[in-house]
Amino acid sequence: MSKAAPATLDSLKQKFQTREARIGIVGMGYVGLPLALLFSGEGFRVTGFDIAEEKVETLNSGRSYIVRILPEQIQAAQKSGFCATANYAHAAEMDAIIVCVPTPLNEYHEPDLSYVTGTIESLAPFLHEGQLVVLESTTYPGTTEELVVPRLESGNRQGLKVARSADDSGIHVAFSPEREDPGNDTVARHDIPKVVGGCGPVALELASAMYGSIFRRVIPVSSPSVAEMTKLLENIYRCVNIALVNELKQLCMRMGIDIHEVIDAAKTKPFGFQAFYPGPGLGGHCIPIDPFYLSWKAKQFDFHTRFIELAGEVNTAMPYFVIDQIANGLNEHAKAIKGSKILVLGLAYKRDIDDLRESPSLTILELLRDKGAKVSYNDPYFPTVGRGRHYDLNMTNTPLDDLSQYDAVVIVTDHTTYDYKQIVEQSRLVIDTRNATKGIISDKILRC
Ligand SMILES: NC(=O)c1ccc[n+]([C@@H]2O[C@H](COP(=O)([O-])OP(=O)(O)OC[C@H]3O[C@@H](n4cnc5c(N)ncnc54)[C@H](O)[C@@H]3O)[C@@H](O)[C@H]2O)c1
């Protein structure tokens, strides 16, 4: 196993420019794998690290486990030297290592940083002087300095410290938030500006050089904490605004006003307004979770983040609101949820992706089942749904035929593969939580 020779600041910067630098990416998930392909596509030799042996095996055999990543993309990367490994000893061969491991909440709704600390503890023994380590996982301000730096220093076999100035030798450490929006191809990945905060000016310069070789614009900030907080501000902004439209949707329904028509009109204002859309609740690994990293950290400063708590309250109540609307819709047909045959359309937390994490559809399925409905689902991305951290379902995908057999069809995720006109025509009652049936006129539709 050949160790990368210690690089001086200039020589490492040069290696980023010439694409000779070897890049290690830890965590081959929804963030890490696309990032690996991005670096590989730009001519870097990339090694993907993951503890999940089956992912390593799948990637090394040129296959993919993420729907929007094609096997051909993995194979093309392999031709440029991409490979995956579960062996952290290979970290010694890298010039830069980017960490993209999960940052979930634990059962008490507190930050679970065990993936980050576990990764850093595994990496630390193999690191050598002059390497760059960047954390990309979303987390509260202070994580890089308080959790990453001490573990890198105490776990390093060579006793290296984190370099703080141009005169220091050691490991360079930075934080750079991931801003990917899965399923959104309107902005090319390299056009999304990359925010970077370093533990000292040299780390900042190196991380900026690395990302500058891929991304068109790098936004340097004064510290890792500023970069960590930037990501949380972005996600809290979304979470709070989604809660706002979810609440106003409920008011609009009572007032007989179509919230979507209101949003469409409001977004014609060329300044001071950004459109957010209501739905059945929040999903995904980011928006329902990240804000609570900050509210947890805020308590250390004797501070209560009321907007975050309120937005969380409104957003988590949305699946229950959907259940009420299903009950209302069925009531119009003199039926109850108990005993009714209900089909849930779309499980993913948003359209056209194969990600089920924190999806409101899971709560909706469980609530319907617990209330005695004969519930089934259709989602082209999930042949089965089993158990997860917060749900226990044992269901199989139902084909989309004979929709007239259902008392209600509930659109939870508006995948573009669905033919909504046909769905409305064939169904007896459609509960539309996404405005997917926009423009279709039918008294069978209950939009909520
Ligand atoms: N998914 C998104 O859209 C998105 C967007 C922006 C930011 N983020 C953030 O990026 C981070 C990663 O999210 P993700 O969606 O890619 O998660 P993911 O669960 O899809 O992938 C994480 C990967 O890390 C691996 N892993 C876990 N512990 C490991 C360890 N000790 N060593 C090596 N590999 C390990 C897992 O096996 C998995 O393959 C999170 O902090 C998330 O908040 C995610």
Short mmCIF file of C-alpha atoms and ligand atoms in Angstrom, two decimals:
data_model
loop_
_atom_site.label_atom_id
_atom_site.label_comp_id
_atom_site.label_asym_id
_atom_site.label_seq_id
_atom_site.Cartn_x
_atom_site.Cartn_y
_atom_site.Cartn_z
CA MET A 1 0.00 0.00 0.00
CA SER A 2 1.71 3.20 -1.15
CA LYS A 3 1.29 6.23 1.04
CA ALA A 4 0.90 9.62 -0.67
CA ALA A 5 4.07 11.67 -0.04
CA PRO A 6 3.59 14.71 2.24
CA ALA A 7 2.62 17.57 -0.02
CA THR A 8 3.47 21.21 0.53
CA LEU A 9 0.67 23.71 0.22
CA ASP A 10 1.71 24.69 -3.31
CA SER A 11 2.30 21.18 -4.52
CA LEU A 12 -1.10 20.00 -3.26
CA LYS A 13 -2.82 22.99 -4.86
CA GLN A 14 -1.02 22.13 -8.06
CA LYS A 15 -2.18 18.52 -7.79
CA PHE A 16 -5.80 19.71 -7.53
CA GLN A 17 -5.34 21.86 -10.62
CA THR A 18 -3.74 19.08 -12.65
CA ARG A 19 -6.19 16.44 -11.34
CA GLU A 20 -3.31 14.34 -10.04
CA ALA A 21 -4.62 14.54 -6.47
CA ARG A 22 -6.24 11.37 -5.22
CA ILE A 23 -9.63 11.97 -3.66
CA GLY A 24 -11.20 9.69 -1.05
CA ILE A 25 -14.90 10.04 -0.35
CA VAL A 26 -16.28 8.39 2.79
CA GLY A 27 -19.96 7.40 2.64
CA MET A 28 -21.17 6.17 -0.74
CA GLY A 29 -24.78 7.29 -0.25
CA TYR A 30 -27.07 9.81 -1.93
CA VAL A 31 -24.46 12.55 -1.41
CA GLY A 32 -21.11 10.76 -1.52
CA LEU A 33 -21.64 8.66 -4.64
CA PRO A 34 -22.73 11.53 -6.94
CA LEU A 35 -19.83 13.59 -5.55
CA ALA A 36 -17.42 10.76 -6.33
CA LEU A 37 -18.74 10.62 -9.90
CA LEU A 38 -18.43 14.38 -10.21
CA PHE A 39 -14.74 14.33 -9.21
CA SER A 40 -14.14 11.28 -11.38
CA GLY A 41 -15.85 12.94 -14.35
CA GLU A 42 -13.42 15.85 -13.97
CA GLY A 43 -10.45 13.52 -14.27
CA PHE A 44 -9.63 12.77 -10.61
CA ARG A 45 -8.82 9.28 -9.40
CA VAL A 46 -11.42 8.65 -6.70
CA THR A 47 -11.73 5.99 -4.02
CA GLY A 48 -15.09 5.54 -2.31
CA PHE A 49 -15.08 4.32 1.30
CA ASP A 50 -18.13 2.68 2.86
CA ILE A 51 -18.70 0.30 5.76
CA ALA A 52 -21.55 -1.37 3.87
CA GLU A 53 -19.76 -4.27 2.15
CA GLU A 54 -22.69 -4.85 -0.23
CA LYS A 55 -22.42 -1.27 -1.53
CA VAL A 56 -18.67 -1.69 -2.06
CA GLU A 57 -19.28 -4.93 -3.92
CA THR A 58 -22.07 -3.43 -6.06
CA LEU A 59 -19.93 -0.45 -7.06
CA ASN A 60 -16.86 -2.55 -7.81
CA SER A 61 -18.93 -4.76 -10.09
CA GLY A 62 -20.01 -1.65 -12.02
CA ARG A 63 -23.59 -1.56 -10.78
CA SER A 64 -25.63 1.09 -9.01
CA TYR A 65 -28.07 1.07 -6.07
CA ILE A 66 -29.43 4.58 -6.62
CA VAL A 67 -32.07 4.82 -9.35
CA ARG A 68 -30.92 8.13 -10.84
CA ILE A 69 -27.30 6.87 -11.09
CA LEU A 70 -26.87 4.57 -14.04
CA PRO A 71 -24.48 1.58 -14.06
CA GLU A 72 -22.83 3.15 -17.13
CA GLN A 73 -21.84 6.14 -14.98
CA ILE A 74 -20.17 3.85 -12.44
CA GLN A 75 -18.42 1.95 -15.24
CA ALA A 76 -17.19 5.19 -16.83
CA ALA A 77 -15.79 6.25 -13.44
CA GLN A 78 -14.09 2.87 -13.07
CA LYS A 79 -12.27 3.53 -16.32
CA SER A 80 -10.88 6.68 -14.68
CA GLY A 81 -9.69 4.68 -11.67
CA PHE A 82 -12.75 4.82 -9.42
CA CYS A 83 -13.05 1.95 -6.97
CA ALA A 84 -14.76 1.36 -3.64
CA THR A 85 -13.40 -0.11 -0.43
CA ALA A 86 -14.34 -0.82 3.17
CA ASN A 87 -10.70 -0.71 4.21
CA TYR A 88 -9.74 2.56 5.86
CA ALA A 89 -6.02 1.79 5.49
CA HIS A 90 -6.36 3.08 1.91
CA ALA A 91 -6.97 6.55 3.39
CA ALA A 92 -3.17 6.83 3.59
CA GLU A 93 -2.99 6.91 -0.21
CA MET A 94 -5.33 9.89 -0.55
CA ASP A 95 -4.42 13.56 -0.85
CA ALA A 96 -7.86 14.68 0.27
CA ILE A 97 -10.70 12.92 2.08
CA ILE A 98 -14.29 14.14 2.04
CA VAL A 99 -16.68 12.75 4.66
CA CYS A 100 -20.37 12.36 3.66
CA VAL A 101 -21.82 10.06 6.30
CA PRO A 102 -25.33 10.27 7.81
CA THR A 103 -26.30 12.73 10.56
CA PRO A 104 -29.71 11.53 11.78
CA LEU A 105 -31.59 12.20 15.02
CA ASN A 106 -31.68 9.58 17.75
CA GLU A 107 -34.83 8.24 19.41
CA TYR A 108 -34.89 11.28 21.73
CA HIS A 109 -34.86 13.62 18.72
CA GLU A 110 -31.27 14.66 19.47
CA PRO A 111 -28.30 14.76 17.02
CA ASP A 112 -26.78 11.35 16.43
CA LEU A 113 -23.19 12.11 15.45
CA SER A 114 -21.97 8.55 15.93
CA TYR A 115 -21.47 8.09 12.15
CA VAL A 116 -19.27 11.18 11.99
CA THR A 117 -17.24 10.36 15.09
CA GLY A 118 -16.98 6.69 14.06
CA THR A 119 -15.68 7.67 10.63
CA ILE A 120 -13.13 10.11 12.01
CA GLU A 121 -11.89 7.57 14.57
CA SER A 122 -11.48 4.98 11.80
CA LEU A 123 -9.68 7.42 9.50
CA ALA A 124 -7.37 9.05 12.04
CA PRO A 125 -4.76 6.29 12.44
CA PHE A 126 -4.00 6.30 8.70
CA LEU A 127 -3.68 10.03 8.09
CA HIS A 128 -0.35 11.66 7.40
CA GLU A 129 1.07 15.11 7.15
CA GLY A 130 -0.30 17.45 4.50
CA GLN A 131 -3.58 15.64 3.88
CA LEU A 132 -6.84 17.55 3.64
CA VAL A 133 -9.94 16.27 5.47
CA VAL A 134 -13.29 17.92 4.75
CA LEU A 135 -16.56 17.16 6.52
CA GLU A 136 -19.65 17.59 4.30
CA SER A 137 -22.29 15.98 6.53
CA THR A 138 -24.90 18.47 7.71
CA THR A 139 -24.45 19.29 11.38
CA TYR A 140 -24.62 21.98 14.07
CA PRO A 141 -22.03 24.79 14.28
CA GLY A 142 -19.03 23.63 16.26
CA THR A 143 -18.95 19.99 15.13
CA THR A 144 -15.75 20.26 13.09
CA GLU A 145 -13.82 22.02 15.84
CA GLU A 146 -15.34 20.17 18.80
CA LEU A 147 -15.71 16.61 17.51
CA VAL A 148 -13.62 16.17 14.36
CA VAL A 149 -10.39 17.98 15.24
CA PRO A 150 -9.81 16.35 18.69
CA ARG A 151 -10.44 12.85 17.29
CA LEU A 152 -8.11 13.37 14.34
CA GLU A 153 -5.37 14.54 16.70
CA SER A 154 -5.78 11.91 19.41
CA GLY A 155 -6.28 9.00 17.00
CA ASN A 156 -3.38 9.75 14.69
CA ARG A 157 -0.51 7.23 14.83
CA GLN A 158 2.06 9.87 13.95
CA GLY A 159 0.87 12.26 16.66
CA LEU A 160 0.00 14.89 14.04
CA LYS A 161 -1.92 18.00 14.96
CA VAL A 162 -4.37 19.97 12.84
CA ALA A 163 -2.42 22.68 11.00
CA ARG A 164 -3.65 26.16 11.89
CA SER A 165 -1.19 28.43 10.06
CA ALA A 166 1.19 28.36 7.11
CA ASP A 167 4.07 27.51 9.48
CA ASP A 168 2.32 24.46 10.95
CA SER A 169 2.77 20.99 9.61
CA GLY A 170 -0.05 18.51 10.18
CA ILE A 171 -3.49 17.68 8.83
CA HIS A 172 -5.65 20.33 7.17
CA VAL A 173 -9.31 20.32 8.15
CA ALA A 174 -12.34 22.10 6.69
CA PHE A 175 -16.11 21.97 6.52
CA SER A 176 -18.11 22.39 3.33
CA PRO A 177 -21.86 21.80 3.28
CA GLU A 178 -23.47 19.63 0.64
CA ARG A 179 -26.17 21.50 -1.26
CA GLU A 180 -27.41 18.80 -3.57
CA ASP A 181 -31.13 18.69 -4.35
CA PRO A 182 -31.88 15.10 -5.44
CA GLY A 183 -34.11 14.86 -8.48
CA ASN A 184 -33.62 18.54 -9.35
CA ASP A 185 -31.68 18.74 -12.60
CA THR A 186 -32.40 22.39 -13.29
CA VAL A 187 -29.03 23.47 -11.88
CA ALA A 188 -25.93 21.50 -12.87
CA ARG A 189 -24.03 20.29 -9.83
CA HIS A 190 -20.89 22.28 -10.64
CA ASP A 191 -22.99 25.45 -10.92
CA ILE A 192 -24.06 25.23 -7.27
CA PRO A 193 -21.67 27.53 -5.36
CA LYS A 194 -19.61 25.68 -2.75
CA VAL A 195 -19.31 27.24 0.70
CA VAL A 196 -16.05 26.39 2.50
CA GLY A 197 -14.77 27.15 6.00
CA GLY A 198 -11.31 26.02 7.11
CA CYS A 199 -9.59 25.45 10.45
CA GLY A 200 -7.10 28.17 9.55
CA PRO A 201 -6.16 29.94 6.32
CA VAL A 202 -4.16 27.09 4.80
CA ALA A 203 -6.97 24.55 5.15
CA LEU A 204 -9.32 27.12 3.62
CA GLU A 205 -6.95 27.71 0.70
CA LEU A 206 -6.52 23.99 0.06
CA ALA A 207 -10.22 23.15 0.32
CA SER A 208 -11.02 26.11 -1.95
CA ALA A 209 -8.46 24.87 -4.47
CA MET A 210 -9.93 21.36 -4.41
CA TYR A 211 -13.54 22.47 -4.83
CA GLY A 212 -12.50 25.22 -7.24
CA SER A 213 -11.31 22.53 -9.64
CA ILE A 214 -14.90 21.19 -9.80
CA PHE A 215 -17.31 23.95 -8.86
CA ARG A 216 -17.55 27.21 -10.81
CA ARG A 217 -17.79 29.29 -7.65
CA VAL A 218 -16.31 28.73 -4.20
CA ILE A 219 -17.56 30.88 -1.31
CA PRO A 220 -14.87 31.02 1.39
CA VAL A 221 -16.10 31.85 4.89
CA SER A 222 -14.12 32.63 8.02
CA SER A 223 -14.55 29.36 9.94
CA PRO A 224 -16.05 25.86 9.79
CA SER A 225 -18.79 27.06 12.19
CA VAL A 226 -19.92 29.72 9.72
CA ALA A 227 -20.08 27.08 6.97
CA GLU A 228 -21.96 24.67 9.26
CA MET A 229 -24.44 27.39 10.23
CA THR A 230 -24.90 28.44 6.58
CA LYS A 231 -26.27 25.02 5.70
CA LEU A 232 -28.61 25.06 8.68
CA LEU A 233 -29.88 28.54 7.84
CA GLU A 234 -30.70 27.33 4.30
CA ASN A 235 -32.61 24.29 5.55
CA ILE A 236 -34.36 26.08 8.42
CA TYR A 237 -35.48 28.75 5.95
CA ARG A 238 -37.10 25.99 3.86
CA CYS A 239 -38.58 24.21 6.86
CA VAL A 240 -40.15 27.38 8.30
CA ASN A 241 -41.53 28.56 4.96
CA ILE A 242 -43.00 25.15 4.16
CA ALA A 243 -44.67 25.19 7.58
CA LEU A 244 -46.05 28.64 6.82
CA VAL A 245 -47.69 27.55 3.54
CA ASN A 246 -48.90 24.33 5.17
CA GLU A 247 -50.69 26.38 7.81
CA LEU A 248 -52.04 28.91 5.31
CA LYS A 249 -53.27 26.05 3.12
CA GLN A 250 -55.46 24.86 5.98
CA LEU A 251 -56.85 28.36 6.50
CA CYS A 252 -57.42 28.80 2.75
CA MET A 253 -59.36 25.54 2.63
CA ARG A 254 -61.70 26.80 5.34
CA MET A 255 -62.11 30.10 3.47
CA GLY A 256 -62.77 28.38 0.14
CA ILE A 257 -59.60 29.80 -1.43
CA ASP A 258 -57.19 27.75 -3.56
CA ILE A 259 -53.72 28.21 -1.96
CA HIS A 260 -52.00 27.15 -5.18
CA GLU A 261 -53.74 29.89 -7.12
CA VAL A 262 -52.62 32.32 -4.41
CA ILE A 263 -48.99 31.13 -4.59
CA ASP A 264 -48.99 31.32 -8.40
CA ALA A 265 -50.21 34.92 -8.19
CA ALA A 266 -47.82 35.88 -5.37
CA LYS A 267 -44.77 34.51 -7.15
CA THR A 268 -45.23 36.98 -10.00
CA LYS A 269 -43.80 39.59 -7.60
CA PRO A 270 -40.27 40.14 -8.89
CA PHE A 271 -38.74 40.74 -5.44
CA GLY A 272 -39.22 39.83 -1.78
CA PHE A 273 -41.16 36.58 -2.30
CA GLN A 274 -40.03 33.03 -2.91
CA ALA A 275 -42.64 30.36 -3.59
CA PHE A 276 -42.91 27.35 -1.27
CA TYR A 277 -45.56 24.71 -1.73
CA PRO A 278 -47.77 22.90 0.77
CA GLY A 279 -47.87 19.11 0.95
CA PRO A 280 -48.60 16.08 3.13
CA GLY A 281 -45.64 16.79 5.46
CA LEU A 282 -41.87 16.96 5.34
CA GLY A 283 -39.61 14.14 4.24
CA GLY A 284 -36.02 13.32 3.36
CA HIS A 285 -32.81 13.21 5.30
CA CYS A 286 -32.47 17.00 5.57
CA ILE A 287 -35.40 19.33 6.16
CA PRO A 288 -37.21 17.32 8.88
CA ILE A 289 -33.94 16.66 10.75
CA ASP A 290 -31.30 19.37 10.32
CA PRO A 291 -33.18 22.21 12.08
CA PHE A 292 -33.25 20.11 15.26
CA TYR A 293 -29.46 19.91 15.22
CA LEU A 294 -29.49 23.64 15.79
CA SER A 295 -32.29 23.71 18.37
CA TRP A 296 -30.35 21.07 20.35
CA LYS A 297 -27.12 23.05 20.18
CA ALA A 298 -28.93 26.30 21.03
CA LYS A 299 -29.86 24.89 24.45
CA GLN A 300 -26.17 24.86 25.34
CA PHE A 301 -26.39 28.64 24.96
CA ASP A 302 -29.60 28.89 27.01
CA PHE A 303 -31.51 29.79 23.85
CA HIS A 304 -34.80 28.44 22.49
CA THR A 305 -35.29 28.37 18.74
CA ARG A 306 -39.04 28.99 18.66
CA PHE A 307 -39.43 29.20 14.88
CA ILE A 308 -37.85 25.77 14.47
CA GLU A 309 -40.10 24.20 17.10
CA LEU A 310 -43.23 25.81 15.69
CA ALA A 311 -42.39 24.81 12.11
CA GLY A 312 -41.71 21.26 13.30
CA GLU A 313 -45.07 21.18 15.07
CA VAL A 314 -46.98 22.35 11.96
CA ASN A 315 -45.11 20.09 9.56
CA THR A 316 -45.34 16.92 11.65
CA ALA A 317 -49.09 17.45 12.01
CA MET A 318 -49.59 17.40 8.22
CA PRO A 319 -49.99 13.61 7.78
CA TYR A 320 -52.74 13.77 10.46
CA PHE A 321 -54.39 16.59 8.53
CA VAL A 322 -54.31 14.37 5.40
CA ILE A 323 -56.03 11.59 7.35
CA ASP A 324 -58.77 14.05 8.40
CA GLN A 325 -59.24 15.02 4.76
CA ILE A 326 -59.49 11.37 3.69
CA ALA A 327 -62.14 10.91 6.38
CA ASN A 328 -63.99 14.01 5.08
CA GLY A 329 -63.83 12.75 1.49
CA LEU A 330 -65.13 9.32 2.44
CA ASN A 331 -67.83 10.92 4.59
CA GLU A 332 -69.25 12.55 1.46
CA HIS A 333 -69.71 9.02 0.12
CA ALA A 334 -71.28 7.87 3.44
CA LYS A 335 -68.20 5.82 4.29
CA ALA A 336 -65.71 5.62 7.15
CA ILE A 337 -61.95 5.00 6.99
CA LYS A 338 -62.50 1.72 8.83
CA GLY A 339 -63.21 -0.95 6.26
CA SER A 340 -62.59 1.31 3.25
CA LYS A 341 -60.24 0.22 0.49
CA ILE A 342 -57.62 2.94 0.09
CA LEU A 343 -54.71 3.19 -2.34
CA VAL A 344 -51.80 5.50 -1.52
CA LEU A 345 -50.07 6.74 -4.67
CA GLY A 346 -46.38 7.56 -4.27
CA LEU A 347 -44.25 6.81 -1.22
CA ALA A 348 -40.98 8.66 -1.90
CA TYR A 349 -40.57 11.87 0.09
CA LYS A 350 -40.62 13.80 -3.16
CA ARG A 351 -41.32 13.19 -6.81
CA ASP A 352 -39.18 10.99 -9.06
CA ILE A 353 -36.68 9.82 -6.47
CA ASP A 354 -36.14 6.47 -4.74
CA ASP A 355 -35.66 7.87 -1.24
CA LEU A 356 -38.13 6.92 1.49
CA ARG A 357 -36.38 8.50 4.46
CA GLU A 358 -38.75 10.34 6.81
CA SER A 359 -41.43 10.31 4.10
CA PRO A 360 -44.89 11.42 5.34
CA SER A 361 -46.36 8.57 3.25
CA LEU A 362 -45.12 6.11 5.89
CA THR A 363 -47.06 7.84 8.67
CA ILE A 364 -50.12 8.08 6.42
CA LEU A 365 -49.97 4.33 5.63
CA GLU A 366 -49.59 3.43 9.30
CA LEU A 367 -52.41 5.73 10.41
CA LEU A 368 -54.78 4.35 7.76
CA ARG A 369 -53.87 0.78 8.66
CA ASP A 370 -54.34 1.46 12.38
CA LYS A 371 -57.73 3.02 11.73
CA GLY A 372 -58.87 -0.19 10.02
CA ALA A 373 -58.59 0.74 6.33
CA LYS A 374 -57.69 -1.93 3.77
CA VAL A 375 -54.68 0.01 2.61
CA SER A 376 -52.28 -0.61 -0.26
CA TYR A 377 -49.75 1.50 -2.14
CA ASN A 378 -48.27 2.00 -5.56
CA ASP A 379 -44.81 3.46 -6.15
CA PRO A 380 -42.63 2.39 -9.09
CA TYR A 381 -39.51 2.98 -6.97
CA PHE A 382 -40.39 0.63 -4.08
CA PRO A 383 -41.35 -3.00 -4.80
CA THR A 384 -41.72 -3.56 -1.04
CA VAL A 385 -41.75 -1.53 2.18
CA GLY A 386 -40.59 -3.18 5.40
CA ARG A 387 -39.39 -1.70 8.67
CA GLY A 388 -37.46 1.46 9.36
CA ARG A 389 -36.40 3.61 12.30
CA HIS A 390 -39.89 5.08 12.70
CA TYR A 391 -42.21 2.67 10.89
CA ASP A 392 -43.16 -0.96 10.69
CA LEU A 393 -44.96 -1.83 7.48
CA ASN A 394 -44.85 -5.07 5.62
CA MET A 395 -46.28 -4.21 2.23
CA THR A 396 -45.78 -4.98 -1.43
CA ASN A 397 -46.30 -2.64 -4.38
CA THR A 398 -49.79 -2.94 -5.90
CA PRO A 399 -50.12 -2.60 -9.69
CA LEU A 400 -52.06 0.41 -10.94
CA ASP A 401 -55.04 -1.41 -12.40
CA ASP A 402 -58.76 -1.18 -11.78
CA LEU A 403 -58.72 1.96 -9.66
CA SER A 404 -62.51 1.81 -9.38
CA GLN A 405 -62.12 -0.92 -6.75
CA TYR A 406 -60.82 1.66 -4.22
CA ASP A 407 -63.02 3.85 -2.06
CA ALA A 408 -60.27 6.46 -2.18
CA VAL A 409 -57.00 7.02 -4.05
CA VAL A 410 -54.63 9.31 -2.14
CA ILE A 411 -51.88 11.11 -4.07
CA VAL A 412 -49.03 11.52 -1.58
CA THR A 413 -46.10 11.82 -4.01
CA ASP A 414 -46.59 13.37 -7.45
CA HIS A 415 -44.27 11.17 -9.53
CA THR A 416 -44.23 12.37 -13.13
CA THR A 417 -44.75 8.82 -14.41
CA TYR A 418 -48.39 8.87 -13.27
CA ASP A 419 -51.15 9.81 -15.70
CA TYR A 420 -53.29 11.94 -13.38
CA LYS A 421 -56.11 12.46 -15.88
CA GLN A 422 -56.53 8.72 -16.20
CA ILE A 423 -56.24 8.25 -12.42
CA VAL A 424 -59.09 10.72 -11.84
CA GLU A 425 -61.21 9.16 -14.60
CA GLN A 426 -60.86 5.65 -13.16
CA SER A 427 -61.14 6.49 -9.44
CA ARG A 428 -64.22 7.08 -7.32
CA LEU A 429 -62.55 9.59 -5.00
CA VAL A 430 -59.12 11.23 -5.31
CA ILE A 431 -57.46 12.96 -2.34
CA ASP A 432 -54.71 15.12 -3.84
CA THR A 433 -52.12 16.38 -1.35
CA ARG A 434 -49.73 17.74 -4.03
CA ASN A 435 -51.87 19.64 -6.51
CA ALA A 436 -50.92 16.92 -9.00
CA THR A 437 -54.38 17.12 -10.58
CA LYS A 438 -54.05 20.86 -11.29
CA GLY A 439 -56.17 21.79 -14.29
CA ILE A 440 -58.33 18.65 -14.13
CA ILE A 441 -61.94 19.54 -13.40
CA SER A 442 -63.81 16.82 -11.53
CA ASP A 443 -66.00 16.65 -8.44
CA LYS A 444 -64.21 13.41 -7.54
CA ILE A 445 -61.10 15.37 -6.47
CA LEU A 446 -60.54 16.67 -2.95
CA ARG A 447 -57.42 18.88 -3.00
CA CYS A 448 -55.79 19.29 0.39
N1 LIG B 1 -29.49 13.24 0.68
C1 LIG B 1 -29.51 14.54 0.49
O1 LIG B 1 -30.24 15.05 -0.33
C2 LIG B 1 -28.56 15.47 1.24
C3 LIG B 1 -28.42 16.79 0.79
C4 LIG B 1 -27.55 17.63 1.47
C5 LIG B 1 -26.86 17.16 2.58
N2 LIG B 1 -27.03 15.88 3.01
C6 LIG B 1 -26.24 15.43 4.15
O2 LIG B 1 -25.20 14.58 3.68
C7 LIG B 1 -24.92 13.57 4.65
C8 LIG B 1 -25.03 12.20 4.01
O3 LIG B 1 -26.36 12.00 3.58
P1 LIG B 1 -26.76 10.88 2.54
O4 LIG B 1 -28.14 11.21 2.11
O5 LIG B 1 -25.71 10.71 1.50
O6 LIG B 1 -26.76 9.59 3.49
P2 LIG B 1 -26.83 8.05 3.03
O7 LIG B 1 -27.41 7.31 4.16
O8 LIG B 1 -27.47 7.96 1.68
O9 LIG B 1 -25.33 7.64 2.82
C9 LIG B 1 -24.40 7.57 3.84
C10 LIG B 1 -23.42 6.44 3.56
O10 LIG B 1 -22.43 6.45 4.59
C11 LIG B 1 -22.10 5.11 4.90
N3 LIG B 1 -21.48 5.08 6.22
C12 LIG B 1 -22.05 5.20 7.44
N4 LIG B 1 -21.12 5.16 8.40
C13 LIG B 1 -19.92 5.01 7.79
C14 LIG B 1 -18.58 4.91 8.24
N5 LIG B 1 -18.28 4.95 9.53
N6 LIG B 1 -17.63 4.77 7.31
C15 LIG B 1 -17.92 4.72 6.01
N7 LIG B 1 -19.16 4.81 5.51
C16 LIG B 1 -20.14 4.96 6.40
C17 LIG B 1 -23.43 4.38 4.80
O11 LIG B 1 -23.25 3.00 4.63
C18 LIG B 1 -24.05 5.05 3.56
O12 LIG B 1 -23.71 4.39 2.38
C19 LIG B 1 -25.89 13.81 5.79
O13 LIG B 1 -25.28 14.58 6.79
C20 LIG B 1 -27.01 14.60 5.15
O14 LIG B 1 -27.68 15.42 6.08
C21 LIG B 1 -27.85 15.02 2.35
#
